[in-house]
Amino acid sequence: MHAPTLRAEPDPSGAAMAAKTLYDKLWDAHVVKDNGDGSALIYIDRQLLHEVTSPQAFDGLRLAKRQPWRLDANLAVADHNVPTTDRSVGIEDPISRAQVEALDANCDEYGITEFKMTDARQGIVHVIGPEQGATLPGMTVVCGDSHTSTHGAFGALAFGIGTSEVEHALATQTLVLKKSKNMRVTVRGKVAPGITAKDIVLAIIGKIGTAGGNGHTIEFAGEAIADLSMEGRMTVCNMAIEAGARAGLVAVDATTIAYVQNRPFSPKGEALQKAIAWWNTLHSDDGAAFDREVELDAASIQPQVTWGTSPEMVLPVDGRVPNPAAEADPVKRNSIERALAYMGIAADQPITEIAIDKVFIGSCTNSRIEDLRAAAGVLKGKRIAGNVKLALAVPGSGLVKRQAESEGLDKVFIDAGFEWREPGCSMCLGMNADQLSPGERCASTSNRNFEGRQGAGGRTHLVSPAMAAAAAVAGRFVDIRSL
Amino acid sequence: MQPFTIVTGKVAPLDRANVDTDAIIPKQYLKSIKKTGFGPFLFDDWRYLDKGDLDIDPATRRKNADFVLNKPQHAGSTILIARENFGCGSSREHAVWALSDYGFRAVIAPGFADIFFNNSFKNGFFPLALKDEEVEALFQESAASADFQLTIDLPAQTVSTPAGLKFAFEIDPFRKDCLIRGLDEIGLTLQHADDIRAYESRRREAAPWLFA
């Protein structure tokens, strides 16, 4: 891990004092009441709800005899627990079913808009928000899920919260927040062909570590970020939390404004013109001061594969697994030793010699249409390797699934030996039936390689969709650039 | 909420960095729609040798005798010590509920992930940050003494040990007050309902599409 680049303090005199970061602008626009101690009551424009972190919040409301402050600011969907197989038969697991039914009942009771499990618009909460135009530039967006950072791709201040804060936001439309510090990660220049948003963000996490962004909001900037589609920007911001930052941001530009128009929840006509005028101001001013700056050279980023049990344990695909003997810090050496033992791999082993058992293409990180196209592009006309027991393709939403099917991508996945599933969080965290068994090794496009994340004893290697598809075909990790 | 003032208790040393909330409380327990009952499943994958679930009685499961919470000298611990970046990963507040339900009142570490840190205060649970070398000293004293206890004095903002170590810590005054008094934050915020309404009417004027 490299030390971050620190920027010199800006000149405290002159007009530069007025320059604001994008985060400062979003914060200032939402202050209801400044507490004068670095904290403030911050207004919440949008709350997204799902079944896992909301039942106790609704119970809290009922116990205190409180009503939601503003119903139309909320949008709910079940995603974590839902089966990705045939839904006409309902949810087999009674405990999962009870949780999804609790969300349905709570939304019905209070009158909150919910996309129910059989609705074509159902999907992963962080896919459907943007897809519906429910996530807009300049908003504050919260959800009881740490990957809410995803929505920062739109120049929205978006972050995950706990259940007590879900209840607080429901009851008051605000949160008491402490302002975080400003950090900017600039990815200079252009990435090489075959390098994706996932590789960029994994390389960033590898550089700054999983605690590197603690206490900060990270703005991702630079040519390589501006070159990304909205899908790619969402992938990058999604994993800001894996770098410790509760929120990630990308400045609004023409790509953002083109994406958000003509969606069910987005403004139309005169309101749209007014909105665009404001959205066009949502970028950090020249000369705005950041508490911390980190730079990466885009051209140096290679396809990334995690080898361990923390997203910072990541290497270029042509690398070798680290040797704990080479680590001087005892806490870090201990972490490497534990990770190697858990992952069942040897020090100094080449990444490309690691064979896999399962493949998962999906999750709020990589389940959008562009991700499915990238994977299908690698899979076309090929078959998964004999040692791959299961390969899952799980679209992020019903609408993504429909789009993919209209392009014939479902056929490509199925012909290659993948299972083509219904939308949901699926094997990213295995709350439904989609799990790894102990010792199984998975090439996964998700966001966390923690111990047991995809199933107790399961071993996760995080990669991009194209790298996951290539690993499915080869039965081990391969350099996408060599195909 | 239970007020937190002066807490003296036995210490469980968890010598790991980057303890994530998936490890604190694994996914299968998030299906519960209650806030209580998570204690028996705290650190489930480390604590037991077999796989558990909400409908499996923990008393029937095989315990991992090597895990710190299963060692007799650490039974009944109320203070956890761990290494840097405790509570990283998922936002699940179930992690705090599990620590509290088990009987822990505080965790001491060199640093915490932001969401876990916030969630803790909402539940009267104290994530107490000390310096790296201070945490190291607690680990050493814990290893040297079988029933190591320490005292967290929140009003005085100190941690003290039987061997005579005493460390001062920082805490945000608002959070300190809420912990000491066991306050309900929603009730406090609703005292500013007029401010929220005033903000909304200004905002509705400037950005009507946010209220469509």
mmCIF file of N, CA and C in Angstrom, chain A residues 29-33 41 43 45 52 55-56 66 69-70 72 81 93 95-96 99 138-139 144-146 160-165 167-168 171-172 174 176 178 210-211 214-215 244 246 267 271 274-275 278 312 331 338 429-431 448 450-453 455, chain B residues 15-18 20 22 27 30-35 38 45-46 51 54-55 83 85 88-94 97 112-115 118-119 122-123 172 174-175 184-187 189-190 192-193 195-197 199-200 202-203 205-206 208-212:
data_model
loop_
_atom_site.group_PDB
_atom_site.id
_atom_site.type_symbol
_atom_site.label_atom_id
_atom_site.label_comp_id
_atom_site.label_asym_id
_atom_site.label_seq_id
_atom_site.Cartn_x
_atom_site.Cartn_y
_atom_site.Cartn_z
ATOM 1 N N ALA A 29 -26.550 22.672 0.391
ATOM 2 C CA ALA A 29 -27.908 22.755 -0.157
ATOM 3 C C ALA A 29 -28.929 21.993 0.694
ATOM 4 N N HIS A 30 -28.442 21.178 1.632
ATOM 5 C CA HIS A 30 -29.371 20.337 2.401
ATOM 6 C C HIS A 30 -29.374 20.616 3.903
ATOM 7 N N VAL A 31 -28.696 21.695 4.310
ATOM 8 C CA VAL A 31 -28.651 21.998 5.740
ATOM 9 C C VAL A 31 -29.991 22.589 6.186
ATOM 10 N N VAL A 32 -30.674 21.884 7.072
ATOM 11 C CA VAL A 32 -31.901 22.405 7.681
ATOM 12 C C VAL A 32 -31.525 23.288 8.852
ATOM 13 N N LYS A 33 -30.546 22.810 9.615
ATOM 14 C CA LYS A 33 -30.139 23.530 10.818
ATOM 15 C C LYS A 33 -28.700 23.140 11.125
ATOM 16 N N LEU A 41 -28.416 19.176 10.874
ATOM 17 C CA LEU A 41 -29.602 18.431 10.494
ATOM 18 C C LEU A 41 -29.678 18.547 8.974
ATOM 19 N N TYR A 43 -31.357 17.528 5.264
ATOM 20 C CA TYR A 43 -32.609 17.087 4.644
ATOM 21 C C TYR A 43 -32.352 15.927 3.679
ATOM 22 N N ASP A 45 -33.711 13.869 0.488
ATOM 23 C CA ASP A 45 -34.654 13.951 -0.632
ATOM 24 C C ASP A 45 -35.249 12.596 -1.001
ATOM 25 N N VAL A 52 -34.472 -6.017 4.318
ATOM 26 C CA VAL A 52 -33.601 -6.503 5.394
ATOM 27 C C VAL A 52 -33.400 -5.476 6.512
ATOM 28 N N PRO A 55 -37.571 -3.558 8.584
ATOM 29 C CA PRO A 55 -38.681 -3.975 9.463
ATOM 30 C C PRO A 55 -38.580 -3.388 10.868
ATOM 31 N N GLN A 56 -37.376 -3.355 11.442
ATOM 32 C CA GLN A 56 -37.226 -2.824 12.797
ATOM 33 C C GLN A 56 -37.465 -1.314 12.823
ATOM 34 N N ARG A 66 -45.462 7.207 15.585
ATOM 35 C CA ARG A 66 -45.061 8.259 14.649
ATOM 36 C C ARG A 66 -45.449 7.857 13.233
ATOM 37 N N TRP A 69 -42.735 11.116 7.612
ATOM 38 C CA TRP A 69 -42.830 12.556 7.394
ATOM 39 C C TRP A 69 -43.345 12.870 6.002
ATOM 40 N N ARG A 70 -42.824 12.156 4.998
ATOM 41 C CA ARG A 70 -43.162 12.476 3.606
ATOM 42 C C ARG A 70 -43.148 11.192 2.790
ATOM 43 N N ASP A 72 -43.890 10.462 -0.336
ATOM 44 C CA ASP A 72 -43.432 10.433 -1.730
ATOM 45 C C ASP A 72 -41.905 10.476 -1.858
ATOM 46 N N ASN A 81 -33.406 -10.963 -0.328
ATOM 47 C CA ASN A 81 -33.901 -12.305 -0.018
ATOM 48 C C ASN A 81 -34.610 -13.010 -1.153
ATOM 49 N N ASP A 93 -38.196 -20.497 1.418
ATOM 50 C CA ASP A 93 -37.674 -20.339 2.782
ATOM 51 C C ASP A 93 -38.657 -19.492 3.606
ATOM 52 N N ILE A 95 -38.467 -18.069 6.466
ATOM 53 C CA ILE A 95 -37.939 -16.893 7.166
ATOM 54 C C ILE A 95 -37.736 -15.742 6.167
ATOM 55 N N SER A 96 -37.218 -16.068 4.976
ATOM 56 C CA SER A 96 -37.092 -15.054 3.926
ATOM 57 C C SER A 96 -38.462 -14.532 3.514
ATOM 58 N N GLN A 99 -39.855 -12.004 5.862
ATOM 59 C CA GLN A 99 -39.227 -10.680 5.782
ATOM 60 C C GLN A 99 -39.757 -9.892 4.582
ATOM 61 N N GLY A 138 -27.843 16.059 -7.429
ATOM 62 C CA GLY A 138 -28.110 17.063 -6.408
ATOM 63 C C GLY A 138 -28.950 16.589 -5.244
ATOM 64 N N MET A 139 -29.471 15.385 -5.332
ATOM 65 C CA MET A 139 -30.289 14.856 -4.231
ATOM 66 C C MET A 139 -29.410 14.367 -3.083
ATOM 67 N N GLY A 144 -30.801 1.828 3.783
ATOM 68 C CA GLY A 144 -30.163 0.978 4.779
ATOM 69 C C GLY A 144 -29.324 -0.085 4.128
ATOM 70 N N ASP A 145 -28.349 0.370 3.375
ATOM 71 C CA ASP A 145 -27.452 -0.537 2.661
ATOM 72 C C ASP A 145 -26.198 0.242 2.320
ATOM 73 N N SER A 146 -25.051 -0.324 2.655
ATOM 74 C CA SER A 146 -23.805 0.436 2.505
ATOM 75 C C SER A 146 -23.483 0.773 1.046
ATOM 76 N N GLY A 160 -24.988 4.907 2.771
ATOM 77 C CA GLY A 160 -25.690 3.871 3.510
ATOM 78 C C GLY A 160 -25.892 4.269 4.953
ATOM 79 N N ILE A 161 -26.992 3.800 5.528
ATOM 80 C CA ILE A 161 -27.309 4.114 6.917
ATOM 81 C C ILE A 161 -27.761 2.847 7.631
ATOM 82 N N GLY A 162 -27.730 2.891 8.951
ATOM 83 C CA GLY A 162 -28.229 1.781 9.751
ATOM 84 C C GLY A 162 -29.729 1.900 9.947
ATOM 85 N N THR A 163 -30.298 0.900 10.583
ATOM 86 C CA THR A 163 -31.754 0.859 10.735
ATOM 87 C C THR A 163 -32.289 1.998 11.607
ATOM 88 N N SER A 164 -31.533 2.399 12.638
ATOM 89 C CA SER A 164 -31.999 3.532 13.463
ATOM 90 C C SER A 164 -32.111 4.792 12.612
ATOM 91 N N GLU A 165 -31.163 4.950 11.670
ATOM 92 C CA GLU A 165 -31.225 6.118 10.788
ATOM 93 C C GLU A 165 -32.338 5.981 9.749
ATOM 94 N N GLU A 167 -35.188 4.689 10.396
ATOM 95 C CA GLU A 167 -36.354 5.131 11.175
ATOM 96 C C GLU A 167 -36.344 6.655 11.340
ATOM 97 N N HIS A 168 -35.165 7.193 11.596
ATOM 98 C CA HIS A 168 -35.027 8.644 11.772
ATOM 99 C C HIS A 168 -35.414 9.386 10.484
ATOM 100 N N ALA A 171 -39.162 9.184 9.932
ATOM 101 C CA ALA A 171 -39.945 9.991 10.870
ATOM 102 C C ALA A 171 -39.739 11.487 10.706
ATOM 103 N N THR A 172 -38.576 11.893 10.198
ATOM 104 C CA THR A 172 -38.241 13.333 10.210
ATOM 105 C C THR A 172 -37.791 13.884 8.855
ATOM 106 N N THR A 174 -34.992 13.819 7.778
ATOM 107 C CA THR A 174 -33.657 14.383 7.998
ATOM 108 C C THR A 174 -32.772 13.341 8.678
ATOM 109 N N VAL A 176 -29.191 13.551 11.437
ATOM 110 C CA VAL A 176 -28.167 14.354 12.098
ATOM 111 C C VAL A 176 -26.827 13.808 11.621
ATOM 112 N N LYS A 178 -22.524 14.408 10.761
ATOM 113 C CA LYS A 178 -21.287 15.139 10.940
ATOM 114 C C LYS A 178 -20.692 15.274 9.550
ATOM 115 N N THR A 210 -8.757 -0.484 2.573
ATOM 116 C CA THR A 210 -10.188 -0.497 2.908
ATOM 117 C C THR A 210 -10.552 0.542 3.965
ATOM 118 N N ALA A 211 -9.564 1.105 4.634
ATOM 119 C CA ALA A 211 -9.858 2.189 5.579
ATOM 120 C C ALA A 211 -9.382 3.523 5.006
ATOM 121 N N ASN A 214 -11.985 6.266 5.162
ATOM 122 C CA ASN A 214 -12.764 6.456 6.400
ATOM 123 C C ASN A 214 -12.855 7.935 6.751
ATOM 124 N N GLY A 215 -14.057 8.386 7.065
ATOM 125 C CA GLY A 215 -14.241 9.776 7.462
ATOM 126 C C GLY A 215 -14.287 10.755 6.298
ATOM 127 N N GLY A 244 -13.746 2.477 2.421
ATOM 128 C CA GLY A 244 -14.025 3.105 3.712
ATOM 129 C C GLY A 244 -14.854 4.373 3.629
ATOM 130 N N ARG A 246 -18.089 6.500 3.085
ATOM 131 C CA ARG A 246 -19.527 6.277 3.104
ATOM 132 C C ARG A 246 -20.168 6.750 1.793
ATOM 133 N N PRO A 267 -37.781 14.783 -13.766
ATOM 134 C CA PRO A 267 -38.607 15.942 -14.148
ATOM 135 C C PRO A 267 -38.729 16.076 -15.668
ATOM 136 N N ALA A 271 -39.796 22.059 -15.624
ATOM 137 C CA ALA A 271 -39.083 21.625 -14.413
ATOM 138 C C ALA A 271 -37.726 21.032 -14.784
ATOM 139 N N LYS A 274 -35.234 23.794 -15.518
ATOM 140 C CA LYS A 274 -34.813 24.408 -14.258
ATOM 141 C C LYS A 274 -33.814 23.494 -13.533
ATOM 142 N N ALA A 275 -34.135 22.216 -13.578
ATOM 143 C CA ALA A 275 -33.263 21.240 -12.919
ATOM 144 C C ALA A 275 -31.887 21.215 -13.583
ATOM 145 N N TRP A 278 -29.507 23.846 -12.576
ATOM 146 C CA TRP A 278 -28.853 23.602 -11.286
ATOM 147 C C TRP A 278 -27.831 22.465 -11.379
ATOM 148 N N GLU A 312 -9.033 -4.837 -0.337
ATOM 149 C CA GLU A 312 -7.705 -4.245 -0.566
ATOM 150 C C GLU A 312 -6.671 -5.313 -0.915
ATOM 151 N N VAL A 331 0.635 -6.981 12.366
ATOM 152 C CA VAL A 331 -0.828 -7.043 12.178
ATOM 153 C C VAL A 331 -1.147 -7.401 10.729
ATOM 154 N N ARG A 338 -3.795 -15.367 7.684
ATOM 155 C CA ARG A 338 -5.187 -15.810 7.842
ATOM 156 C C ARG A 338 -5.880 -15.910 6.492
ATOM 157 N N LEU A 429 -24.364 -11.902 -1.570
ATOM 158 C CA LEU A 429 -24.316 -12.141 -0.127
ATOM 159 C C LEU A 429 -25.061 -13.399 0.283
ATOM 160 N N GLY A 430 -25.651 -14.092 -0.676
ATOM 161 C CA GLY A 430 -26.231 -15.403 -0.386
ATOM 162 C C GLY A 430 -27.273 -15.415 0.710
ATOM 163 N N MET A 431 -28.166 -14.424 0.724
ATOM 164 C CA MET A 431 -29.270 -14.494 1.689
ATOM 165 C C MET A 431 -30.382 -15.375 1.155
ATOM 166 N N ARG A 448 -17.639 -7.719 -2.277
ATOM 167 C CA ARG A 448 -16.987 -8.092 -1.008
ATOM 168 C C ARG A 448 -16.495 -9.527 -1.059
ATOM 169 N N PHE A 450 -15.203 -10.905 1.761
ATOM 170 C CA PHE A 450 -15.064 -11.250 3.173
ATOM 171 C C PHE A 450 -15.256 -12.750 3.382
ATOM 172 N N GLU A 451 -14.687 -13.247 4.469
ATOM 173 C CA GLU A 451 -14.910 -14.644 4.855
ATOM 174 C C GLU A 451 -16.408 -14.914 4.936
ATOM 175 N N GLY A 452 -16.844 -15.966 4.283
ATOM 176 C CA GLY A 452 -18.237 -16.407 4.394
ATOM 177 C C GLY A 452 -19.259 -15.531 3.700
ATOM 178 N N ARG A 453 -18.822 -14.485 3.023
ATOM 179 C CA ARG A 453 -19.766 -13.547 2.412
ATOM 180 C C ARG A 453 -20.753 -14.251 1.473
ATOM 181 N N GLY A 455 -21.356 -17.431 1.318
ATOM 182 C CA GLY A 455 -21.722 -18.733 1.870
ATOM 183 C C GLY A 455 -20.612 -19.136 2.825
ATOM 184 N N ASP B 15 -7.911 -10.307 18.375
ATOM 185 C CA ASP B 15 -6.704 -9.748 17.759
ATOM 186 C C ASP B 15 -6.762 -9.816 16.236
ATOM 187 N N ARG B 16 -7.643 -9.016 15.660
ATOM 188 C CA ARG B 16 -7.785 -8.969 14.208
ATOM 189 C C ARG B 16 -8.032 -7.531 13.759
ATOM 190 N N ALA B 17 -7.515 -7.205 12.581
ATOM 191 C CA ALA B 17 -7.813 -5.915 11.949
ATOM 192 C C ALA B 17 -8.951 -6.116 10.953
ATOM 193 N N ASN B 18 -9.617 -5.030 10.568
ATOM 194 C CA ASN B 18 -10.661 -5.052 9.537
ATOM 195 C C ASN B 18 -11.754 -6.087 9.828
ATOM 196 N N ASP B 20 -15.103 -7.271 9.793
ATOM 197 C CA ASP B 20 -16.235 -6.736 9.028
ATOM 198 C C ASP B 20 -17.554 -7.174 9.654
ATOM 199 N N ASP B 22 -20.030 -8.586 8.281
ATOM 200 C CA ASP B 22 -20.418 -9.948 7.878
ATOM 201 C C ASP B 22 -19.883 -10.961 8.891
ATOM 202 N N LYS B 27 -25.005 -13.281 7.309
ATOM 203 C CA LYS B 27 -26.211 -12.967 6.523
ATOM 204 C C LYS B 27 -27.494 -13.656 6.957
ATOM 205 N N LEU B 30 -29.831 -11.967 9.311
ATOM 206 C CA LEU B 30 -30.448 -10.682 8.948
ATOM 207 C C LEU B 30 -31.901 -10.866 8.528
ATOM 208 N N LYS B 31 -32.335 -12.104 8.452
ATOM 209 C CA LYS B 31 -33.727 -12.347 8.070
ATOM 210 C C LYS B 31 -34.679 -12.125 9.240
ATOM 211 N N SER B 32 -34.135 -12.010 10.431
ATOM 212 C CA SER B 32 -34.979 -11.731 11.590
ATOM 213 C C SER B 32 -35.575 -10.336 11.440
ATOM 214 N N ILE B 33 -36.821 -10.172 11.863
ATOM 215 C CA ILE B 33 -37.410 -8.835 11.793
ATOM 216 C C ILE B 33 -37.469 -8.203 13.179
ATOM 217 N N LYS B 34 -36.671 -8.761 14.114
ATOM 218 C CA LYS B 34 -36.604 -8.210 15.475
ATOM 219 C C LYS B 34 -35.248 -7.540 15.710
ATOM 220 N N LYS B 35 -35.144 -6.824 16.831
ATOM 221 C CA LYS B 35 -33.886 -6.171 17.181
ATOM 222 C C LYS B 35 -33.100 -6.972 18.217
ATOM 223 N N PHE B 38 -29.854 -11.612 18.868
ATOM 224 C CA PHE B 38 -28.724 -11.873 17.985
ATOM 225 C C PHE B 38 -27.456 -12.321 18.730
ATOM 226 N N ASP B 45 -19.440 -17.484 12.468
ATOM 227 C CA ASP B 45 -18.558 -18.375 11.689
ATOM 228 C C ASP B 45 -17.252 -18.677 12.427
ATOM 229 N N TRP B 46 -16.853 -17.804 13.335
ATOM 230 C CA TRP B 46 -15.621 -18.029 14.095
ATOM 231 C C TRP B 46 -15.898 -18.802 15.383
ATOM 232 N N LYS B 51 -22.527 -24.936 10.798
ATOM 233 C CA LYS B 51 -23.264 -23.805 10.261
ATOM 234 C C LYS B 51 -24.564 -23.616 11.050
ATOM 235 N N LEU B 54 -31.227 -19.157 11.967
ATOM 236 C CA LEU B 54 -32.166 -18.628 12.952
ATOM 237 C C LEU B 54 -32.968 -19.724 13.642
ATOM 238 N N ASP B 55 -33.249 -20.788 12.895
ATOM 239 C CA ASP B 55 -34.100 -21.828 13.474
ATOM 240 C C ASP B 55 -33.294 -23.005 14.045
ATOM 241 N N ARG B 83 -8.402 -4.691 16.599
ATOM 242 C CA ARG B 83 -7.456 -3.859 15.848
ATOM 243 C C ARG B 83 -8.198 -2.879 14.915
ATOM 244 N N ASN B 85 -9.915 -0.408 12.034
ATOM 245 C CA ASN B 85 -11.019 -0.465 11.060
ATOM 246 C C ASN B 85 -12.076 -1.496 11.439
ATOM 247 N N CYS B 88 -16.081 -2.718 9.466
ATOM 248 C CA CYS B 88 -16.133 -2.297 8.058
ATOM 249 C C CYS B 88 -17.147 -3.153 7.297
ATOM 250 N N GLY B 89 -17.504 -2.686 6.106
ATOM 251 C CA GLY B 89 -18.397 -3.444 5.232
ATOM 252 C C GLY B 89 -19.850 -3.030 5.353
ATOM 253 N N SER B 90 -20.695 -4.032 5.368
ATOM 254 C CA SER B 90 -22.153 -3.843 5.319
ATOM 255 C C SER B 90 -22.671 -2.914 6.411
ATOM 256 N N SER B 91 -23.763 -2.191 6.101
ATOM 257 C CA SER B 91 -24.341 -1.217 7.037
ATOM 258 C C SER B 91 -25.182 -1.865 8.132
ATOM 259 N N ARG B 92 -25.334 -3.167 8.096
ATOM 260 C CA ARG B 92 -26.257 -3.873 8.998
ATOM 261 C C ARG B 92 -26.092 -3.456 10.469
ATOM 262 N N GLU B 93 -27.154 -2.859 11.012
ATOM 263 C CA GLU B 93 -27.124 -2.448 12.418
ATOM 264 C C GLU B 93 -27.214 -3.684 13.321
ATOM 265 N N HIS B 94 -27.611 -4.804 12.704
ATOM 266 C CA HIS B 94 -27.643 -6.087 13.410
ATOM 267 C C HIS B 94 -26.289 -6.376 14.062
ATOM 268 N N TRP B 97 -26.534 -4.655 17.299
ATOM 269 C CA TRP B 97 -27.529 -5.368 18.119
ATOM 270 C C TRP B 97 -26.947 -6.677 18.652
ATOM 271 N N PHE B 112 -12.599 2.862 13.563
ATOM 272 C CA PHE B 112 -13.858 2.207 13.223
ATOM 273 C C PHE B 112 -14.313 2.656 11.835
ATOM 274 N N ALA B 113 -15.049 1.771 11.165
ATOM 275 C CA ALA B 113 -15.687 2.165 9.914
ATOM 276 C C ALA B 113 -16.866 3.081 10.259
ATOM 277 N N ASP B 114 -17.139 4.038 9.361
ATOM 278 C CA ASP B 114 -18.073 5.129 9.678
ATOM 279 C C ASP B 114 -19.490 4.680 10.009
ATOM 280 N N ILE B 115 -20.039 3.761 9.211
ATOM 281 C CA ILE B 115 -21.451 3.408 9.418
ATOM 282 C C ILE B 115 -21.609 2.657 10.737
ATOM 283 N N ASN B 118 -21.467 5.094 13.642
ATOM 284 C CA ASN B 118 -22.739 5.805 13.824
ATOM 285 C C ASN B 118 -23.814 4.926 14.429
ATOM 286 N N ASN B 119 -23.932 3.714 13.888
ATOM 287 C CA ASN B 119 -24.971 2.802 14.367
ATOM 288 C C ASN B 119 -24.809 2.531 15.860
ATOM 289 N N LYS B 122 -26.461 4.957 18.290
ATOM 290 C CA LYS B 122 -27.931 4.925 18.276
ATOM 291 C C LYS B 122 -28.465 3.846 19.202
ATOM 292 N N ASN B 123 -27.569 2.987 19.688
ATOM 293 C CA ASN B 123 -27.996 1.855 20.505
ATOM 294 C C ASN B 123 -27.344 1.844 21.879
ATOM 295 N N ASP B 172 -17.160 13.205 20.694
ATOM 296 C CA ASP B 172 -18.005 14.328 20.324
ATOM 297 C C ASP B 172 -18.964 14.641 21.493
ATOM 298 N N PHE B 174 -21.923 15.976 21.797
ATOM 299 C CA PHE B 174 -23.331 15.611 21.603
ATOM 300 C C PHE B 174 -23.513 14.103 21.808
ATOM 301 N N ARG B 175 -22.598 13.341 21.209
ATOM 302 C CA ARG B 175 -22.697 11.877 21.335
ATOM 303 C C ARG B 175 -22.484 11.442 22.785
ATOM 304 N N ASP B 184 -33.243 9.503 23.013
ATOM 305 C CA ASP B 184 -33.884 9.127 21.754
ATOM 306 C C ASP B 184 -33.684 10.263 20.749
ATOM 307 N N GLU B 185 -32.904 10.004 19.707
ATOM 308 C CA GLU B 185 -32.530 11.067 18.784
ATOM 309 C C GLU B 185 -33.693 11.571 17.927
ATOM 310 N N ILE B 186 -34.632 10.683 17.607
ATOM 311 C CA ILE B 186 -35.768 11.119 16.776
ATOM 312 C C ILE B 186 -36.588 12.174 17.530
ATOM 313 N N GLY B 187 -36.805 11.908 18.822
ATOM 314 C CA GLY B 187 -37.536 12.882 19.640
ATOM 315 C C GLY B 187 -36.834 14.233 19.660
ATOM 316 N N THR B 189 -34.825 15.455 17.326
ATOM 317 C CA THR B 189 -34.950 16.088 16.010
ATOM 318 C C THR B 189 -36.330 16.693 15.805
ATOM 319 N N LEU B 190 -37.357 15.988 16.274
ATOM 320 C CA LEU B 190 -38.721 16.489 16.056
ATOM 321 C C LEU B 190 -38.998 17.790 16.813
ATOM 322 N N HIS B 192 -37.313 20.167 16.220
ATOM 323 C CA HIS B 192 -37.003 21.156 15.165
ATOM 324 C C HIS B 192 -37.927 21.001 13.961
ATOM 325 N N ALA B 193 -39.123 20.470 14.173
ATOM 326 C CA ALA B 193 -40.049 20.235 13.065
ATOM 327 C C ALA B 193 -40.326 21.514 12.269
ATOM 328 N N ASP B 195 -38.289 23.986 11.710
ATOM 329 C CA ASP B 195 -37.132 24.224 10.836
ATOM 330 C C ASP B 195 -37.207 23.333 9.594
ATOM 331 N N ILE B 196 -37.635 22.091 9.805
ATOM 332 C CA ILE B 196 -37.724 21.163 8.666
ATOM 333 C C ILE B 196 -38.793 21.658 7.690
ATOM 334 N N ARG B 197 -39.913 22.090 8.202
ATOM 335 C CA ARG B 197 -40.988 22.608 7.326
ATOM 336 C C ARG B 197 -40.535 23.864 6.583
ATOM 337 N N TYR B 199 -37.485 24.656 5.758
ATOM 338 C CA TYR B 199 -36.547 24.226 4.711
ATOM 339 C C TYR B 199 -37.323 23.695 3.517
ATOM 340 N N GLU B 200 -38.337 22.882 3.793
ATOM 341 C CA GLU B 200 -39.110 22.277 2.703
ATOM 342 C C GLU B 200 -39.793 23.332 1.843
ATOM 343 N N ARG B 202 -38.827 26.450 1.315
ATOM 344 C CA ARG B 202 -37.775 27.103 0.500
ATOM 345 C C ARG B 202 -37.372 26.209 -0.665
ATOM 346 N N ARG B 203 -37.207 24.942 -0.346
ATOM 347 C CA ARG B 203 -36.697 23.986 -1.321
ATOM 348 C C ARG B 203 -37.739 23.726 -2.419
ATOM 349 N N GLU B 205 -39.791 25.746 -3.576
ATOM 350 C CA GLU B 205 -39.726 26.903 -4.473
ATOM 351 C C GLU B 205 -38.575 26.745 -5.466
ATOM 352 N N ALA B 206 -37.398 26.405 -4.940
ATOM 353 C CA ALA B 206 -36.178 26.367 -5.760
ATOM 354 C C ALA B 206 -36.092 25.112 -6.619
ATOM 355 N N PRO B 208 -38.776 22.416 -7.443
ATOM 356 C CA PRO B 208 -40.106 21.798 -7.311
ATOM 357 C C PRO B 208 -40.131 20.331 -7.747
ATOM 358 N N TRP B 209 -39.224 19.940 -8.627
ATOM 359 C CA TRP B 209 -39.256 18.560 -9.126
ATOM 360 C C TRP B 209 -38.924 17.543 -8.026
ATOM 361 N N LEU B 210 -38.327 18.021 -6.928
ATOM 362 C CA LEU B 210 -38.010 17.102 -5.832
ATOM 363 C C LEU B 210 -39.244 16.775 -4.997
ATOM 364 N N PHE B 211 -40.338 17.464 -5.274
ATOM 365 C CA PHE B 211 -41.563 17.253 -4.486
ATOM 366 C C PHE B 211 -42.717 16.788 -5.385
ATOM 367 N N ALA B 212 -42.359 16.259 -6.543
ATOM 368 C CA ALA B 212 -43.398 15.845 -7.493
ATOM 369 C C ALA B 212 -44.081 14.562 -7.028
#
